[in-house]
Amino acid sequence: MKSIFNLTLLIIFSLYSCEKQDHKAEKIAKYFNSHIHKDNLVAELDFSLSDSLLFVNDIEEKIKVDLCKSPTLTGKFHLKNTEFKLPIFVLKNCQKDYDIDTGVIHINIIENDSVIIFSKKISNDIKNEIVRETKELINGKDRKSLVYLITWKNGLDSVQIKQRFYEILEGIYEYADEQSLKIYKKHISELSSKELLELNEEFVGHLSFIDYFEPVPIPPPPPPEKH
């Protein structure tokens, strides 16, 4: 009887956790949706493709547009029972000198649920690392936007890529939420439409995918300590 009771509690807790995660995903999706330009073409993001080069080529084939001329799109994908729509830059080799007046955070998704950010391997708490790097590039500078430039290692499955991508979005959202609390004394989800637009003028994170970025090598382990 006790084991049945414990199992019931575990199921209830699991359902509550999933519902809570889905609710947060909805908040994040709503925030990024506020950045969309209605005139942008919509591209379904297929994270099942083996690497970011094929990913970019697939987008170009789907929307039938020369990305060298029109790199700004609305990306769409589903995760955590939520549809995400968000503005993205899809840059090709022809756009290496594409003028983005902002700082850039390079993120390479690799195996073992890890990412590499500025040559530093992050295996857990990716969300908070995104917040930290965002603050590093924003604070004390006359800058109100960043580009999060994303590639991934060949051979990763779509579940891994989607989850890491979600954690990146979560980090951007957390930073923006901190700004919302600082300016309006309330969370993003509590802002009026007018306040949300004003917040977007204070900070916006642009997601970008490229087909020419060389993956950053995994940094070597530190040398053994001398005794």
Short mmCIF file of C-alpha atoms in Angstrom, two decimals:
data_model
loop_
_atom_site.label_atom_id
_atom_site.label_comp_id
_atom_site.label_asym_id
_atom_site.label_seq_id
_atom_site.Cartn_x
_atom_site.Cartn_y
_atom_site.Cartn_z
CA MET A 1 0.00 0.00 0.00
CA LYS A 2 2.83 2.37 0.90
CA SER A 3 4.56 1.73 -2.43
CA ILE A 4 1.33 2.53 -4.30
CA PHE A 5 0.98 5.76 -2.34
CA ASN A 6 4.59 6.73 -3.12
CA LEU A 7 4.06 5.93 -6.80
CA THR A 8 0.93 8.08 -6.85
CA LEU A 9 2.84 10.99 -5.31
CA LEU A 10 5.61 10.55 -7.87
CA ILE A 11 3.12 10.63 -10.76
CA ILE A 12 1.41 13.74 -9.36
CA PHE A 13 4.77 15.47 -8.89
CA SER A 14 5.86 14.54 -12.43
CA LEU A 15 2.63 15.87 -13.91
CA TYR A 16 2.98 19.09 -11.91
CA SER A 17 6.60 19.53 -13.03
CA CYS A 18 5.67 19.00 -16.68
CA GLU A 19 2.79 21.45 -16.40
CA LYS A 20 5.07 24.03 -14.77
CA GLN A 21 7.70 23.60 -17.51
CA ASP A 22 5.07 23.91 -20.23
CA HIS A 23 3.74 27.08 -18.61
CA LYS A 24 7.21 28.63 -18.59
CA ALA A 25 7.71 27.58 -22.21
CA GLU A 26 4.50 29.43 -23.09
CA LYS A 27 5.81 32.58 -21.39
CA ILE A 28 9.11 32.35 -23.27
CA ALA A 29 7.31 31.75 -26.57
CA LYS A 30 5.06 34.75 -25.99
CA TYR A 31 8.06 36.96 -25.24
CA PHE A 32 9.91 36.02 -28.44
CA ASN A 33 6.71 36.27 -30.43
CA SER A 34 6.59 39.96 -29.47
CA HIS A 35 9.75 40.52 -31.56
CA ILE A 36 8.33 39.17 -34.81
CA HIS A 37 7.90 41.40 -37.85
CA LYS A 38 4.69 40.43 -39.60
CA ASP A 39 6.22 40.86 -43.06
CA ASN A 40 8.96 38.27 -42.49
CA LEU A 41 8.65 34.90 -44.19
CA VAL A 42 8.06 31.97 -41.83
CA ALA A 43 10.44 29.00 -41.95
CA GLU A 44 9.82 25.71 -40.14
CA LEU A 45 13.02 24.85 -38.27
CA ASP A 46 14.01 21.22 -38.79
CA PHE A 47 16.41 20.30 -35.99
CA SER A 48 16.57 16.69 -37.19
CA LEU A 49 19.11 17.66 -39.84
CA SER A 50 22.60 16.44 -39.07
CA ASP A 51 24.39 19.78 -38.93
CA SER A 52 23.80 23.52 -39.15
CA LEU A 53 24.99 23.67 -42.78
CA LEU A 54 22.18 21.36 -43.93
CA PHE A 55 19.83 23.23 -41.58
CA VAL A 56 20.49 26.54 -43.35
CA ASN A 57 20.24 24.98 -46.81
CA ASP A 58 16.93 23.36 -45.84
CA ILE A 59 15.49 26.72 -44.77
CA GLU A 60 16.49 28.32 -48.07
CA GLU A 61 14.91 25.50 -50.06
CA LYS A 62 11.67 25.66 -48.07
CA ILE A 63 11.03 29.37 -48.38
CA LYS A 64 12.39 29.71 -51.94
CA VAL A 65 14.26 32.91 -51.10
CA ASP A 66 17.90 33.85 -51.63
CA LEU A 67 19.19 34.16 -48.06
CA CYS A 68 22.11 36.22 -49.32
CA LYS A 69 19.55 38.95 -50.01
CA SER A 70 16.92 38.28 -47.33
CA PRO A 71 18.49 36.77 -44.19
CA THR A 72 15.86 37.94 -41.69
CA LEU A 73 13.03 35.46 -41.15
CA THR A 74 10.57 34.16 -38.60
CA GLY A 75 11.56 30.71 -37.37
CA LYS A 76 8.95 28.25 -36.12
CA PHE A 77 9.30 25.03 -34.12
CA HIS A 78 7.45 23.04 -31.44
CA LEU A 79 8.74 22.04 -28.01
CA LYS A 80 7.19 21.37 -24.60
CA ASN A 81 3.67 21.38 -26.06
CA THR A 82 4.28 24.94 -27.28
CA GLU A 83 4.68 26.54 -30.68
CA PHE A 84 7.60 28.94 -30.82
CA LYS A 85 7.83 31.72 -33.38
CA LEU A 86 10.81 34.02 -33.20
CA PRO A 87 12.87 36.30 -35.42
CA ILE A 88 16.08 34.75 -36.75
CA PHE A 89 19.03 35.72 -38.92
CA VAL A 90 20.00 32.96 -41.34
CA LEU A 91 23.42 33.87 -42.66
CA LYS A 92 25.32 32.21 -45.48
CA ASN A 93 28.93 32.39 -46.57
CA CYS A 94 28.05 35.31 -48.83
CA GLN A 95 27.18 37.35 -45.73
CA LYS A 96 30.34 37.09 -43.66
CA ASP A 97 30.45 40.86 -43.64
CA TYR A 98 26.73 41.27 -42.93
CA ASP A 99 26.46 44.40 -40.83
CA ILE A 100 24.85 43.68 -37.48
CA ASP A 101 25.36 46.56 -35.09
CA THR A 102 25.57 44.42 -32.01
CA GLY A 103 27.71 42.04 -30.00
CA VAL A 104 27.84 38.35 -30.86
CA ILE A 105 27.83 35.29 -28.60
CA HIS A 106 29.10 32.19 -30.40
CA ILE A 107 27.40 28.99 -29.24
CA ASN A 108 28.30 25.53 -30.52
CA ILE A 109 26.04 22.66 -29.42
CA ILE A 110 28.01 19.45 -28.89
CA GLU A 111 27.44 15.98 -27.48
CA ASN A 112 26.74 15.00 -23.85
CA ASP A 113 24.15 17.75 -23.36
CA SER A 114 26.86 20.40 -23.59
CA VAL A 115 27.60 23.59 -25.47
CA ILE A 116 30.74 25.60 -26.13
CA ILE A 117 30.45 29.33 -25.54
CA PHE A 118 33.51 31.40 -26.40
CA SER A 119 35.72 28.28 -26.30
CA LYS A 120 34.39 27.32 -22.86
CA LYS A 121 32.60 24.00 -22.49
CA ILE A 122 29.37 24.23 -20.48
CA SER A 123 27.84 20.93 -19.41
CA ASN A 124 25.11 22.14 -17.09
CA ASP A 125 23.25 25.30 -16.17
CA ILE A 126 23.44 26.55 -19.75
CA LYS A 127 20.65 29.02 -19.08
CA ASN A 128 22.62 30.86 -16.39
CA GLU A 129 25.76 30.87 -18.52
CA ILE A 130 23.80 32.60 -21.28
CA VAL A 131 22.62 35.18 -18.74
CA ARG A 132 26.19 35.71 -17.53
CA GLU A 133 27.64 36.11 -21.03
CA THR A 134 24.80 38.46 -21.98
CA LYS A 135 25.55 40.68 -19.00
CA GLU A 136 29.24 40.60 -19.90
CA LEU A 137 28.55 41.98 -23.37
CA ILE A 138 25.77 44.39 -22.40
CA ASN A 139 26.70 45.94 -19.06
CA GLY A 140 28.63 49.20 -19.24
CA LYS A 141 28.31 49.37 -23.02
CA ASP A 142 26.06 51.41 -25.27
CA ARG A 143 24.47 48.25 -26.62
CA LYS A 144 20.86 47.12 -26.56
CA SER A 145 20.95 43.95 -28.61
CA LEU A 146 23.01 40.80 -29.06
CA VAL A 147 23.23 38.08 -31.67
CA TYR A 148 23.37 34.49 -30.43
CA LEU A 149 25.17 32.66 -33.22
CA ILE A 150 24.34 28.95 -33.09
CA THR A 151 25.92 25.94 -34.74
CA TRP A 152 25.94 22.29 -33.76
CA LYS A 153 28.11 19.26 -34.05
CA ASN A 154 27.37 16.78 -36.82
CA GLY A 155 25.47 13.71 -35.67
CA LEU A 156 23.48 15.10 -32.74
CA ASP A 157 19.85 14.05 -32.53
CA SER A 158 17.05 16.58 -32.79
CA VAL A 159 15.97 16.15 -29.15
CA GLN A 160 19.39 17.25 -27.91
CA ILE A 161 19.56 20.19 -30.29
CA LYS A 162 16.05 21.38 -29.47
CA GLN A 163 16.65 21.14 -25.73
CA ARG A 164 19.91 23.10 -25.91
CA PHE A 165 18.23 25.66 -28.16
CA TYR A 166 15.42 26.00 -25.63
CA GLU A 167 17.95 26.55 -22.83
CA ILE A 168 19.52 29.33 -24.89
CA LEU A 169 16.11 30.95 -25.32
CA GLU A 170 15.49 30.48 -21.62
CA GLY A 171 18.71 32.33 -20.79
CA ILE A 172 17.83 35.24 -23.06
CA TYR A 173 14.38 35.38 -21.50
CA GLU A 174 15.81 35.33 -17.96
CA TYR A 175 18.08 38.28 -18.75
CA ALA A 176 15.19 40.22 -20.28
CA ASP A 177 13.06 39.37 -17.25
CA GLU A 178 15.74 40.84 -14.98
CA GLN A 179 15.55 44.05 -17.01
CA SER A 180 11.77 44.03 -16.71
CA LEU A 181 12.00 43.76 -12.93
CA LYS A 182 14.57 46.55 -12.86
CA ILE A 183 12.55 48.93 -15.03
CA TYR A 184 8.92 48.06 -14.24
CA LYS A 185 9.22 46.13 -10.97
CA LYS A 186 7.32 43.23 -12.52
CA HIS A 187 7.97 40.14 -14.62
CA ILE A 188 7.72 40.10 -18.41
CA SER A 189 4.55 38.03 -18.23
CA GLU A 190 2.91 40.85 -16.23
CA LEU A 191 3.78 43.65 -18.66
CA SER A 192 1.23 45.44 -20.78
CA SER A 193 1.67 45.36 -24.56
CA LYS A 194 3.03 48.90 -24.46
CA GLU A 195 5.52 48.06 -21.70
CA LEU A 196 6.66 44.96 -23.56
CA LEU A 197 7.38 47.01 -26.67
CA GLU A 198 9.32 49.49 -24.55
CA LEU A 199 11.29 46.65 -22.98
CA ASN A 200 12.16 45.35 -26.44
CA GLU A 201 13.72 48.73 -27.17
CA GLU A 202 15.97 48.29 -24.14
CA PHE A 203 17.15 44.79 -25.04
CA VAL A 204 16.57 42.23 -27.76
CA GLY A 205 18.35 38.95 -28.44
CA HIS A 206 18.63 37.84 -32.07
CA LEU A 207 18.99 34.13 -32.84
CA SER A 208 21.23 33.42 -35.80
CA PHE A 209 22.17 30.30 -37.76
CA ILE A 210 25.05 30.15 -40.22
CA ASP A 211 26.50 27.76 -42.77
CA TYR A 212 30.13 28.83 -42.66
CA PHE A 213 31.11 29.04 -39.00
CA GLU A 214 33.88 26.64 -38.02
CA PRO A 215 32.97 24.87 -34.78
CA VAL A 216 35.02 26.05 -31.84
CA PRO A 217 37.34 23.27 -30.63
CA ILE A 218 36.72 21.82 -27.20
CA PRO A 219 39.23 23.40 -24.84
CA PRO A 220 41.86 21.00 -23.46
CA PRO A 221 41.55 19.87 -19.84
CA PRO A 222 43.61 21.82 -17.31
CA PRO A 223 47.08 20.42 -16.56
CA PRO A 224 47.32 18.18 -13.50
CA GLU A 225 48.21 19.90 -10.28
CA LYS A 226 51.80 19.60 -9.18
CA HIS A 227 52.31 18.02 -5.80
#
